[in-house]
mmCIF file of C-alpha atoms and ligand atoms in Angstrom:
data_model
loop_
_atom_site.group_PDB
_atom_site.id
_atom_site.type_symbol
_atom_site.label_atom_id
_atom_site.label_comp_id
_atom_site.label_asym_id
_atom_site.label_seq_id
_atom_site.Cartn_x
_atom_site.Cartn_y
_atom_site.Cartn_z
ATOM 1 C CA MET A 1 52.251 128.617 -2.300
ATOM 2 C CA LYS A 2 52.795 125.279 -3.948
ATOM 3 C CA VAL A 3 50.006 122.721 -3.818
ATOM 4 C CA LEU A 4 49.835 119.083 -4.925
ATOM 5 C CA VAL A 5 46.415 117.732 -5.931
ATOM 6 C CA THR A 6 46.552 113.940 -6.285
ATOM 7 C CA ILE A 7 43.084 113.465 -7.799
ATOM 8 C CA LYS A 8 40.904 114.691 -10.604
ATOM 9 C CA LEU A 9 38.793 117.610 -9.367
ATOM 10 C CA PRO A 10 35.907 119.423 -11.068
ATOM 11 C CA PRO A 11 37.614 122.163 -13.155
ATOM 12 C CA GLU A 12 35.837 124.981 -11.321
ATOM 13 C CA VAL A 13 37.126 123.659 -7.971
ATOM 14 C CA LEU A 14 40.643 123.241 -9.302
ATOM 15 C CA SER A 15 40.607 126.815 -10.571
ATOM 16 C CA LEU A 16 39.508 128.065 -7.128
ATOM 17 C CA ILE A 17 42.762 126.647 -5.773
ATOM 18 C CA ALA A 18 44.795 127.802 -8.766
ATOM 19 C CA ARG A 19 43.580 131.401 -8.280
ATOM 20 C CA GLU A 20 45.548 131.567 -5.017
ATOM 21 C CA HIS A 21 48.280 128.975 -5.452
ATOM 22 C CA GLN A 22 50.591 127.231 -7.844
ATOM 23 C CA VAL A 23 48.969 123.849 -8.439
ATOM 24 C CA GLU A 24 50.577 120.614 -9.536
ATOM 25 C CA GLY A 25 47.493 118.576 -10.419
ATOM 26 C CA TYR A 26 47.181 114.905 -11.267
ATOM 27 C CA ASP A 27 44.290 114.722 -13.679
ATOM 28 C CA ALA A 28 43.884 110.961 -14.062
ATOM 29 C CA ASP A 29 41.848 108.179 -12.485
ATOM 30 C CA PRO A 30 44.386 105.575 -11.366
ATOM 31 C CA PRO A 31 45.840 106.494 -7.971
ATOM 32 C CA LEU A 32 48.988 108.577 -8.049
ATOM 33 C CA ALA A 33 51.963 106.205 -7.840
ATOM 34 C CA ARG A 34 53.734 106.271 -4.484
ATOM 35 C CA ARG A 35 57.018 107.047 -6.223
ATOM 36 C CA GLN A 36 55.450 110.093 -7.854
ATOM 37 C CA LEU A 37 53.843 111.234 -4.613
ATOM 38 C CA LEU A 38 57.207 111.043 -2.804
ATOM 39 C CA LYS A 39 58.814 113.043 -5.586
ATOM 40 C CA SER A 40 56.125 115.702 -6.016
ATOM 41 C CA ILE A 41 55.535 116.442 -2.333
ATOM 42 C CA THR A 42 59.056 117.705 -1.598
ATOM 43 C CA ASP A 43 58.423 121.420 -2.198
ATOM 44 C CA LYS A 44 54.678 121.600 -1.430
ATOM 45 C CA GLU A 45 52.915 123.608 1.260
ATOM 46 C CA GLY A 46 49.485 122.150 0.531
ATOM 47 C CA LEU A 47 48.280 118.642 -0.332
ATOM 48 C CA LEU A 48 44.799 117.660 -1.486
ATOM 49 C CA CYS A 49 44.633 113.861 -1.473
ATOM 50 C CA THR A 50 42.330 110.918 -0.935
ATOM 51 C CA ILE A 51 41.992 107.382 0.406
ATOM 52 C CA THR A 52 44.304 105.890 -2.226
ATOM 53 C CA ASP A 53 47.237 108.017 -1.006
ATOM 54 C CA ARG A 54 48.950 106.684 2.107
ATOM 55 C CA ILE A 55 50.270 109.743 3.885
ATOM 56 C CA ASP A 56 52.676 108.421 6.482
ATOM 57 C CA ALA A 57 55.921 109.535 8.124
ATOM 58 C CA GLU A 58 57.905 108.668 4.997
ATOM 59 C CA VAL A 59 55.832 111.114 2.915
ATOM 60 C CA LEU A 60 55.871 113.770 5.638
ATOM 61 C CA ASP A 61 59.643 113.515 6.033
ATOM 62 C CA ARG A 62 59.950 114.453 2.376
ATOM 63 C CA ALA A 63 57.687 117.481 2.804
ATOM 64 C CA PRO A 64 59.402 119.954 5.110
ATOM 65 C CA ALA A 65 57.233 122.857 3.895
ATOM 66 C CA LEU A 66 53.863 121.083 4.202
ATOM 67 C CA LYS A 67 51.236 123.022 6.164
ATOM 68 C CA VAL A 68 47.879 121.478 5.243
ATOM 69 C CA ILE A 69 46.673 118.022 4.178
ATOM 70 C CA ALA A 70 43.109 118.293 2.861
ATOM 71 C CA ASN A 71 41.586 114.857 2.483
ATOM 72 C CA TYR A 72 38.825 114.347 -0.069
ATOM 73 C CA GLY A 73 36.689 111.942 1.966
ATOM 74 C CA VAL A 74 35.548 111.460 5.523
ATOM 75 C CA GLY A 75 37.573 108.364 6.509
ATOM 76 C CA PHE A 76 41.175 109.096 7.450
ATOM 77 C CA GLU A 77 42.822 105.807 8.387
ATOM 78 C CA HIS A 78 45.255 106.314 5.490
ATOM 79 C CA LEU A 79 46.613 109.491 7.093
ATOM 80 C CA ASP A 80 49.069 109.410 9.992
ATOM 81 C CA ILE A 81 47.499 112.251 11.939
ATOM 82 C CA GLU A 82 49.862 111.932 14.893
ATOM 83 C CA ALA A 83 52.894 112.233 12.643
ATOM 84 C CA ALA A 84 51.308 115.260 10.930
ATOM 85 C CA THR A 85 50.459 116.881 14.268
ATOM 86 C CA ARG A 86 54.032 116.422 15.501
ATOM 87 C CA ARG A 87 55.145 118.399 12.457
ATOM 88 C CA GLY A 88 52.449 121.069 12.958
ATOM 89 C CA ILE A 89 50.601 120.047 9.760
ATOM 90 C CA MET A 90 46.818 120.529 9.710
ATOM 91 C CA VAL A 91 44.763 117.564 8.542
ATOM 92 C CA THR A 92 41.199 118.055 7.315
ATOM 93 C CA ASN A 93 38.423 115.820 5.958
ATOM 94 C CA THR A 94 34.922 116.150 4.474
ATOM 95 C CA PRO A 95 32.399 114.939 7.065
ATOM 96 C CA GLY A 96 28.636 115.336 6.876
ATOM 97 C CA VAL A 97 28.313 115.969 3.176
ATOM 98 C CA LEU A 98 28.338 112.282 2.248
ATOM 99 C CA THR A 99 26.157 111.011 5.082
ATOM 100 C CA GLU A 100 22.852 110.728 3.230
ATOM 101 C CA THR A 101 24.440 109.471 0.008
ATOM 102 C CA THR A 102 26.301 106.677 1.783
ATOM 103 C CA ALA A 103 23.115 105.745 3.636
ATOM 104 C CA ASP A 104 21.349 105.535 0.255
ATOM 105 C CA ALA A 105 24.084 103.163 -0.927
ATOM 106 C CA ALA A 106 23.719 100.969 2.161
ATOM 107 C CA PHE A 107 20.008 100.779 1.524
ATOM 108 C CA ALA A 108 20.576 100.028 -2.146
ATOM 109 C CA LEU A 109 22.706 97.055 -1.072
ATOM 110 C CA ILE A 110 20.097 95.876 1.436
ATOM 111 C CA LEU A 111 17.402 95.916 -1.241
ATOM 112 C CA ALA A 112 19.613 94.530 -3.999
ATOM 113 C CA ALA A 113 20.817 91.622 -1.880
ATOM 114 C CA ALA A 114 17.427 90.741 -0.415
ATOM 115 C CA ARG A 115 15.497 91.071 -3.678
ATOM 116 C CA ARG A 116 18.236 89.544 -5.848
ATOM 117 C CA VAL A 117 18.290 92.577 -8.129
ATOM 118 C CA VAL A 118 21.672 91.877 -9.699
ATOM 119 C CA GLU A 119 21.005 88.175 -10.296
ATOM 120 C CA GLY A 120 17.670 89.047 -11.898
ATOM 121 C CA ASP A 121 19.224 91.699 -14.120
ATOM 122 C CA ARG A 122 21.883 89.244 -15.262
ATOM 123 C CA ARG A 123 19.268 86.620 -16.084
ATOM 124 C CA VAL A 124 17.224 89.055 -18.183
ATOM 125 C CA ARG A 125 20.297 90.218 -20.102
ATOM 126 C CA GLU A 126 21.262 86.636 -20.799
ATOM 127 C CA GLY A 127 17.902 86.204 -22.562
ATOM 128 C CA GLU A 128 16.840 83.721 -19.898
ATOM 129 C CA PHE A 129 13.604 85.470 -18.870
ATOM 130 C CA ARG A 130 11.252 83.164 -20.752
ATOM 131 C CA TYR A 131 8.151 83.166 -18.561
ATOM 132 C CA TRP A 132 6.764 84.431 -15.280
ATOM 133 C CA ALA A 133 6.727 81.760 -12.567
ATOM 134 C CA PRO A 134 5.648 81.678 -8.918
ATOM 135 C CA PHE A 135 9.053 80.621 -7.624
ATOM 136 C CA LEU A 136 11.218 82.646 -9.970
ATOM 137 C CA PHE A 137 13.923 84.573 -8.070
ATOM 138 C CA LEU A 138 12.229 84.510 -4.724
ATOM 139 C CA GLY A 139 13.942 86.936 -2.388
ATOM 140 C CA GLN A 140 13.428 88.060 1.161
ATOM 141 C CA GLU A 141 11.246 90.864 2.435
ATOM 142 C CA VAL A 142 12.922 93.962 3.756
ATOM 143 C CA HIS A 143 9.939 95.816 5.192
ATOM 144 C CA GLY A 144 9.040 94.817 8.705
ATOM 145 C CA LYS A 145 12.354 93.028 9.305
ATOM 146 C CA THR A 146 14.944 93.779 11.987
ATOM 147 C CA LEU A 147 17.841 96.016 11.022
ATOM 148 C CA GLY A 148 20.993 95.836 13.154
ATOM 149 C CA ILE A 149 23.183 98.930 12.837
ATOM 150 C CA ILE A 150 26.753 98.637 14.072
ATOM 151 C CA GLY A 151 28.075 102.171 14.541
ATOM 152 C CA MET A 152 25.331 104.734 15.148
ATOM 153 C CA GLY A 153 27.185 107.848 14.001
ATOM 154 C CA ARG A 154 25.951 110.182 11.277
ATOM 155 C CA ILE A 155 25.680 107.500 8.579
ATOM 156 C CA GLY A 156 24.221 104.846 10.884
ATOM 157 C CA GLN A 157 21.500 107.297 11.920
ATOM 158 C CA ALA A 158 20.769 108.187 8.295
ATOM 159 C CA VAL A 159 20.306 104.471 7.544
ATOM 160 C CA ALA A 160 17.965 104.204 10.540
ATOM 161 C CA ARG A 161 15.830 107.067 9.181
ATOM 162 C CA ARG A 162 15.439 105.181 5.906
ATOM 163 C CA ALA A 163 14.607 101.958 7.746
ATOM 164 C CA ARG A 164 11.728 103.664 9.506
ATOM 165 C CA GLY A 165 10.098 104.178 6.118
ATOM 166 C CA PHE A 166 10.335 100.414 5.641
ATOM 167 C CA ALA A 167 8.680 99.790 9.016
ATOM 168 C CA MET A 168 11.773 97.966 10.210
ATOM 169 C CA LYS A 169 12.574 97.254 13.827
ATOM 170 C CA ILE A 170 15.864 99.036 14.513
ATOM 171 C CA ILE A 171 18.464 97.799 16.969
ATOM 172 C CA TYR A 172 21.962 99.208 17.195
ATOM 173 C CA HIS A 173 25.332 98.764 18.832
ATOM 174 C CA SER A 174 27.645 101.733 19.064
ATOM 175 C CA ARG A 175 30.593 103.049 21.060
ATOM 176 C CA THR A 176 28.482 106.049 22.009
ATOM 177 C CA ARG A 177 24.848 105.544 22.880
ATOM 178 C CA LEU A 178 22.326 107.980 21.401
ATOM 179 C CA ALA A 179 20.599 110.391 23.757
ATOM 180 C CA PRO A 180 17.100 109.182 24.746
ATOM 181 C CA ALA A 181 15.524 111.769 22.399
ATOM 182 C CA GLY A 182 17.599 110.416 19.494
ATOM 183 C CA GLU A 183 16.604 106.832 20.248
ATOM 184 C CA GLN A 184 12.999 107.908 20.490
ATOM 185 C CA GLU A 185 13.106 109.821 17.195
ATOM 186 C CA LEU A 186 14.671 106.891 15.333
ATOM 187 C CA GLN A 187 12.739 104.274 17.292
ATOM 188 C CA ALA A 188 16.085 102.547 17.774
ATOM 189 C CA SER A 189 17.146 100.403 20.738
ATOM 190 C CA ALA A 190 20.747 100.002 21.893
ATOM 191 C CA VAL A 191 21.677 96.357 22.420
ATOM 192 C CA PRO A 192 24.889 94.395 23.086
ATOM 193 C CA LEU A 193 26.705 93.302 19.935
ATOM 194 C CA GLU A 194 25.813 89.639 20.488
ATOM 195 C CA THR A 195 22.109 90.428 20.753
ATOM 196 C CA LEU A 196 22.276 92.472 17.572
ATOM 197 C CA LEU A 197 24.006 89.670 15.683
ATOM 198 C CA ARG A 198 21.541 87.060 16.879
ATOM 199 C CA GLU A 199 18.400 89.112 16.204
ATOM 200 C CA ALA A 200 19.033 91.191 13.082
ATOM 201 C CA ASP A 201 17.862 90.138 9.632
ATOM 202 C CA PHE A 202 20.215 92.730 8.141
ATOM 203 C CA VAL A 203 23.448 93.747 9.848
ATOM 204 C CA THR A 204 24.848 96.978 8.434
ATOM 205 C CA LEU A 205 28.301 98.319 9.334
ATOM 206 C CA HIS A 206 28.960 102.028 9.895
ATOM 207 C CA VAL A 207 32.094 102.141 12.040
ATOM 208 C CA PRO A 208 35.406 103.787 11.163
ATOM 209 C CA LEU A 209 38.423 101.528 10.665
ATOM 210 C CA THR A 210 40.467 101.512 13.865
ATOM 211 C CA PRO A 211 42.570 98.837 15.587
ATOM 212 C CA GLN A 212 39.427 98.003 17.605
ATOM 213 C CA THR A 213 37.149 97.560 14.576
ATOM 214 C CA ARG A 214 39.584 95.608 12.343
ATOM 215 C CA HIS A 215 37.990 92.169 11.796
ATOM 216 C CA LEU A 216 35.081 93.143 14.024
ATOM 217 C CA MET A 217 33.133 90.652 11.904
ATOM 218 C CA GLY A 218 35.046 87.374 12.090
ATOM 219 C CA SER A 219 33.912 83.759 12.180
ATOM 220 C CA ARG A 220 32.500 83.964 15.705
ATOM 221 C CA GLU A 221 30.349 86.972 14.795
ATOM 222 C CA LEU A 222 29.185 85.575 11.454
ATOM 223 C CA GLU A 223 28.199 82.331 13.148
ATOM 224 C CA MET A 224 26.105 84.272 15.646
ATOM 225 C CA MET A 225 24.070 85.788 12.807
ATOM 226 C CA LYS A 226 20.854 84.116 11.652
ATOM 227 C CA PRO A 227 21.374 81.756 8.717
ATOM 228 C CA THR A 228 18.762 83.881 6.933
ATOM 229 C CA ALA A 229 20.543 87.176 7.615
ATOM 230 C CA TYR A 230 22.516 89.536 5.362
ATOM 231 C CA LEU A 231 25.684 91.495 6.076
ATOM 232 C CA ILE A 232 26.020 94.940 4.490
ATOM 233 C CA ASN A 233 29.345 96.813 4.474
ATOM 234 C CA THR A 234 29.665 100.374 3.226
ATOM 235 C CA ALA A 235 32.176 101.287 5.964
ATOM 236 C CA ARG A 236 35.674 99.891 5.501
ATOM 237 C CA GLY A 237 36.702 96.499 4.111
ATOM 238 C CA PRO A 238 39.042 95.407 6.909
ATOM 239 C CA VAL A 239 36.172 95.635 9.413
ATOM 240 C CA VAL A 240 35.189 92.231 7.986
ATOM 241 C CA ASP A 241 37.461 89.194 7.781
ATOM 242 C CA GLU A 242 36.832 88.728 4.068
ATOM 243 C CA ALA A 243 38.187 85.174 3.749
ATOM 244 C CA VAL A 244 35.895 84.090 6.576
ATOM 245 C CA LEU A 245 32.978 85.899 4.953
ATOM 246 C CA VAL A 246 33.531 84.138 1.628
ATOM 247 C CA ALA A 247 33.502 80.769 3.422
ATOM 248 C CA ALA A 248 30.371 81.754 5.380
ATOM 249 C CA LEU A 249 28.532 82.794 2.224
ATOM 250 C CA ARG A 250 29.573 79.627 0.452
ATOM 251 C CA GLN A 251 28.517 77.365 3.327
ATOM 252 C CA GLY A 252 25.236 79.157 4.037
ATOM 253 C CA VAL A 253 26.281 80.381 7.482
ATOM 254 C CA ILE A 254 24.481 83.588 6.471
ATOM 255 C CA ARG A 255 22.199 84.059 3.495
ATOM 256 C CA GLY A 256 23.871 86.907 1.709
ATOM 257 C CA ALA A 257 25.886 90.095 1.723
ATOM 258 C CA GLY A 258 26.168 93.474 0.061
ATOM 259 C CA LEU A 259 29.650 94.962 -0.077
ATOM 260 C CA ASP A 260 30.933 98.327 -1.245
ATOM 261 C CA VAL A 261 34.363 98.008 0.381
ATOM 262 C CA TYR A 262 36.997 95.265 0.562
ATOM 263 C CA GLU A 263 39.737 94.157 2.877
ATOM 264 C CA ARG A 264 42.570 94.610 0.362
ATOM 265 C CA GLU A 265 40.906 97.028 -2.012
ATOM 266 C CA PRO A 266 40.804 96.803 -4.997
ATOM 267 C CA GLN A 267 41.850 93.140 -4.709
ATOM 268 C CA LEU A 268 39.125 90.688 -3.825
ATOM 269 C CA THR A 269 39.377 87.508 -1.809
ATOM 270 C CA PRO A 270 39.381 84.553 -4.227
ATOM 271 C CA GLY A 271 35.942 83.016 -4.510
ATOM 272 C CA LEU A 272 34.002 86.208 -3.748
ATOM 273 C CA THR A 273 33.013 86.865 -7.349
ATOM 274 C CA ASP A 274 31.878 83.232 -7.830
ATOM 275 C CA LEU A 275 29.072 83.683 -5.322
ATOM 276 C CA ASP A 276 25.548 84.625 -6.367
ATOM 277 C CA ASN A 277 24.488 85.587 -2.854
ATOM 278 C CA VAL A 278 26.658 88.677 -2.663
ATOM 279 C CA VAL A 279 26.209 92.049 -4.358
ATOM 280 C CA LEU A 280 29.488 93.827 -5.053
ATOM 281 C CA LEU A 281 30.039 97.550 -5.639
ATOM 282 C CA PRO A 282 33.382 99.267 -6.373
ATOM 283 C CA HIS A 283 33.559 101.579 -3.292
ATOM 284 C CA VAL A 284 30.990 104.048 -4.591
ATOM 285 C CA GLY A 285 29.101 104.826 -1.378
ATOM 286 C CA SER A 286 29.475 108.580 -1.826
ATOM 287 C CA ALA A 287 29.626 108.534 -5.627
ATOM 288 C CA THR A 288 26.897 110.870 -6.811
ATOM 289 C CA VAL A 289 27.551 113.970 -8.894
ATOM 290 C CA GLU A 290 26.185 116.199 -6.154
ATOM 291 C CA THR A 291 28.095 114.643 -3.275
ATOM 292 C CA ARG A 292 31.427 114.251 -5.041
ATOM 293 C CA THR A 293 31.212 117.906 -6.165
ATOM 294 C CA ARG A 294 30.481 119.029 -2.629
ATOM 295 C CA MET A 295 33.346 116.878 -1.286
ATOM 296 C CA ALA A 296 35.716 118.549 -3.751
ATOM 297 C CA GLU A 297 34.479 122.012 -2.723
ATOM 298 C CA MET A 298 34.870 121.187 0.967
ATOM 299 C CA ALA A 299 38.358 119.764 0.543
ATOM 300 C CA ALA A 300 39.387 122.844 -1.461
ATOM 301 C CA GLU A 301 37.909 125.204 1.128
ATOM 302 C CA ASN A 302 39.706 123.379 3.957
ATOM 303 C CA LEU A 303 42.952 123.634 2.016
ATOM 304 C CA LEU A 304 42.597 127.317 1.150
ATOM 305 C CA VAL A 305 41.598 128.381 4.662
ATOM 306 C CA GLY A 306 44.428 126.342 6.175
ATOM 307 C CA LEU A 307 47.005 127.796 3.793
ATOM 308 C CA ARG A 308 45.885 131.287 4.841
ATOM 309 C CA GLY A 309 46.812 130.236 8.387
ATOM 310 C CA ASP A 310 43.217 130.210 9.599
ATOM 311 C CA HIS A 311 41.178 127.428 11.188
ATOM 312 C CA PRO A 312 39.816 125.180 8.402
ATOM 313 C CA PRO A 313 36.167 124.218 8.950
ATOM 314 C CA ASN A 314 36.947 120.496 9.213
ATOM 315 C CA CYS A 315 40.335 120.295 10.859
ATOM 316 C CA LEU A 316 40.961 117.019 12.695
ATOM 317 C CA ASN A 317 43.977 118.187 14.733
ATOM 318 C CA TRP A 318 43.491 121.939 15.222
ATOM 319 C CA ALA A 319 43.420 121.869 19.046
ATOM 320 C CA GLU A 320 46.508 119.641 19.227
ATOM 321 C CA ILE A 321 48.454 121.925 16.894
ATOM 322 C CA GLN A 322 47.449 125.048 18.856
ATOM 323 C CA GLU A 323 48.557 123.363 22.081
ATOM 324 C CA LYS A 324 52.001 122.752 20.623
ATOM 325 C CA LYS A 325 52.468 126.406 19.710
HETATM 326 C C1 LIG B 1 35.167 108.342 2.452
HETATM 327 O O1 LIG B 1 34.780 109.501 2.350
HETATM 328 O O2 LIG B 1 35.782 107.954 3.444
HETATM 329 C C2 LIG B 1 34.882 107.437 1.307
HETATM 330 O O3 LIG B 1 34.940 106.114 1.698
HETATM 331 C C3 LIG B 1 35.855 107.697 0.188
HETATM 332 O O4 LIG B 1 37.128 107.695 0.698
#
């Protein structure tokens, strides 16, 4: 069958696909241009894509033979699953494998923001570290503080496990409450969102992007946070109203932030990069050699199994497609 791969994959993973199928691969870093995607998809049965490819009805209408969309990544707001389901196309993702790595990144941002790691690094490189001084780059303690986790799914729980090692008090707000045993194991208490915002020293976001979570953090929410608190976002940019956040950071409504994702990625809200009290990463939450390799393997496996007509391990719409048959 014919397969379109819109991203660079490890060569051994690409050859796994090429052993069974005819692959049109895009072996470059910038996202595949929409125009090219619309052109290349027309005769394909399989598609391996990622967050930078918007797979909507327009793309699907051009792909009458498409059977499987294997997303490289766990988030799937860029895929119109309903439109795919209507056409009987399986959609898969790569959950689980990036949980711990993304939690590491969230913790890296917590520590970097609170301990001013990036500012300090910049100062040293500029040759401005001339002497030790008692008030030089004073940050905030992380250990023993209160961590507020919004979204207690796999990644939120992995962040909570790390926070226990820092003797943090853990409060959380989530659509689904953990079972009592889970709360006990993580020493985490479920609280209303307002309580979390008012009490947490670090608010970390781990919700998917949905119509309900878009701009979950707006001016009202940021103003509820402590003026000494930090906001950490490794989830999705549009969960935060970025213009409001920039104003809040500038005016000292909150003390700082650590961001891996942006509202209009890769564009940034003007003013964000002028601020010293924010640490900025280029959406690299899952970017380790091990995790990105595993994501590629999982996406390829989902694709290959789906193209054989079997149930891919991580199919998001399998039941719905079976119902339609
Ligand atoms: C994910 O897996 O959703 C990452 O954010 C990369 O898309």
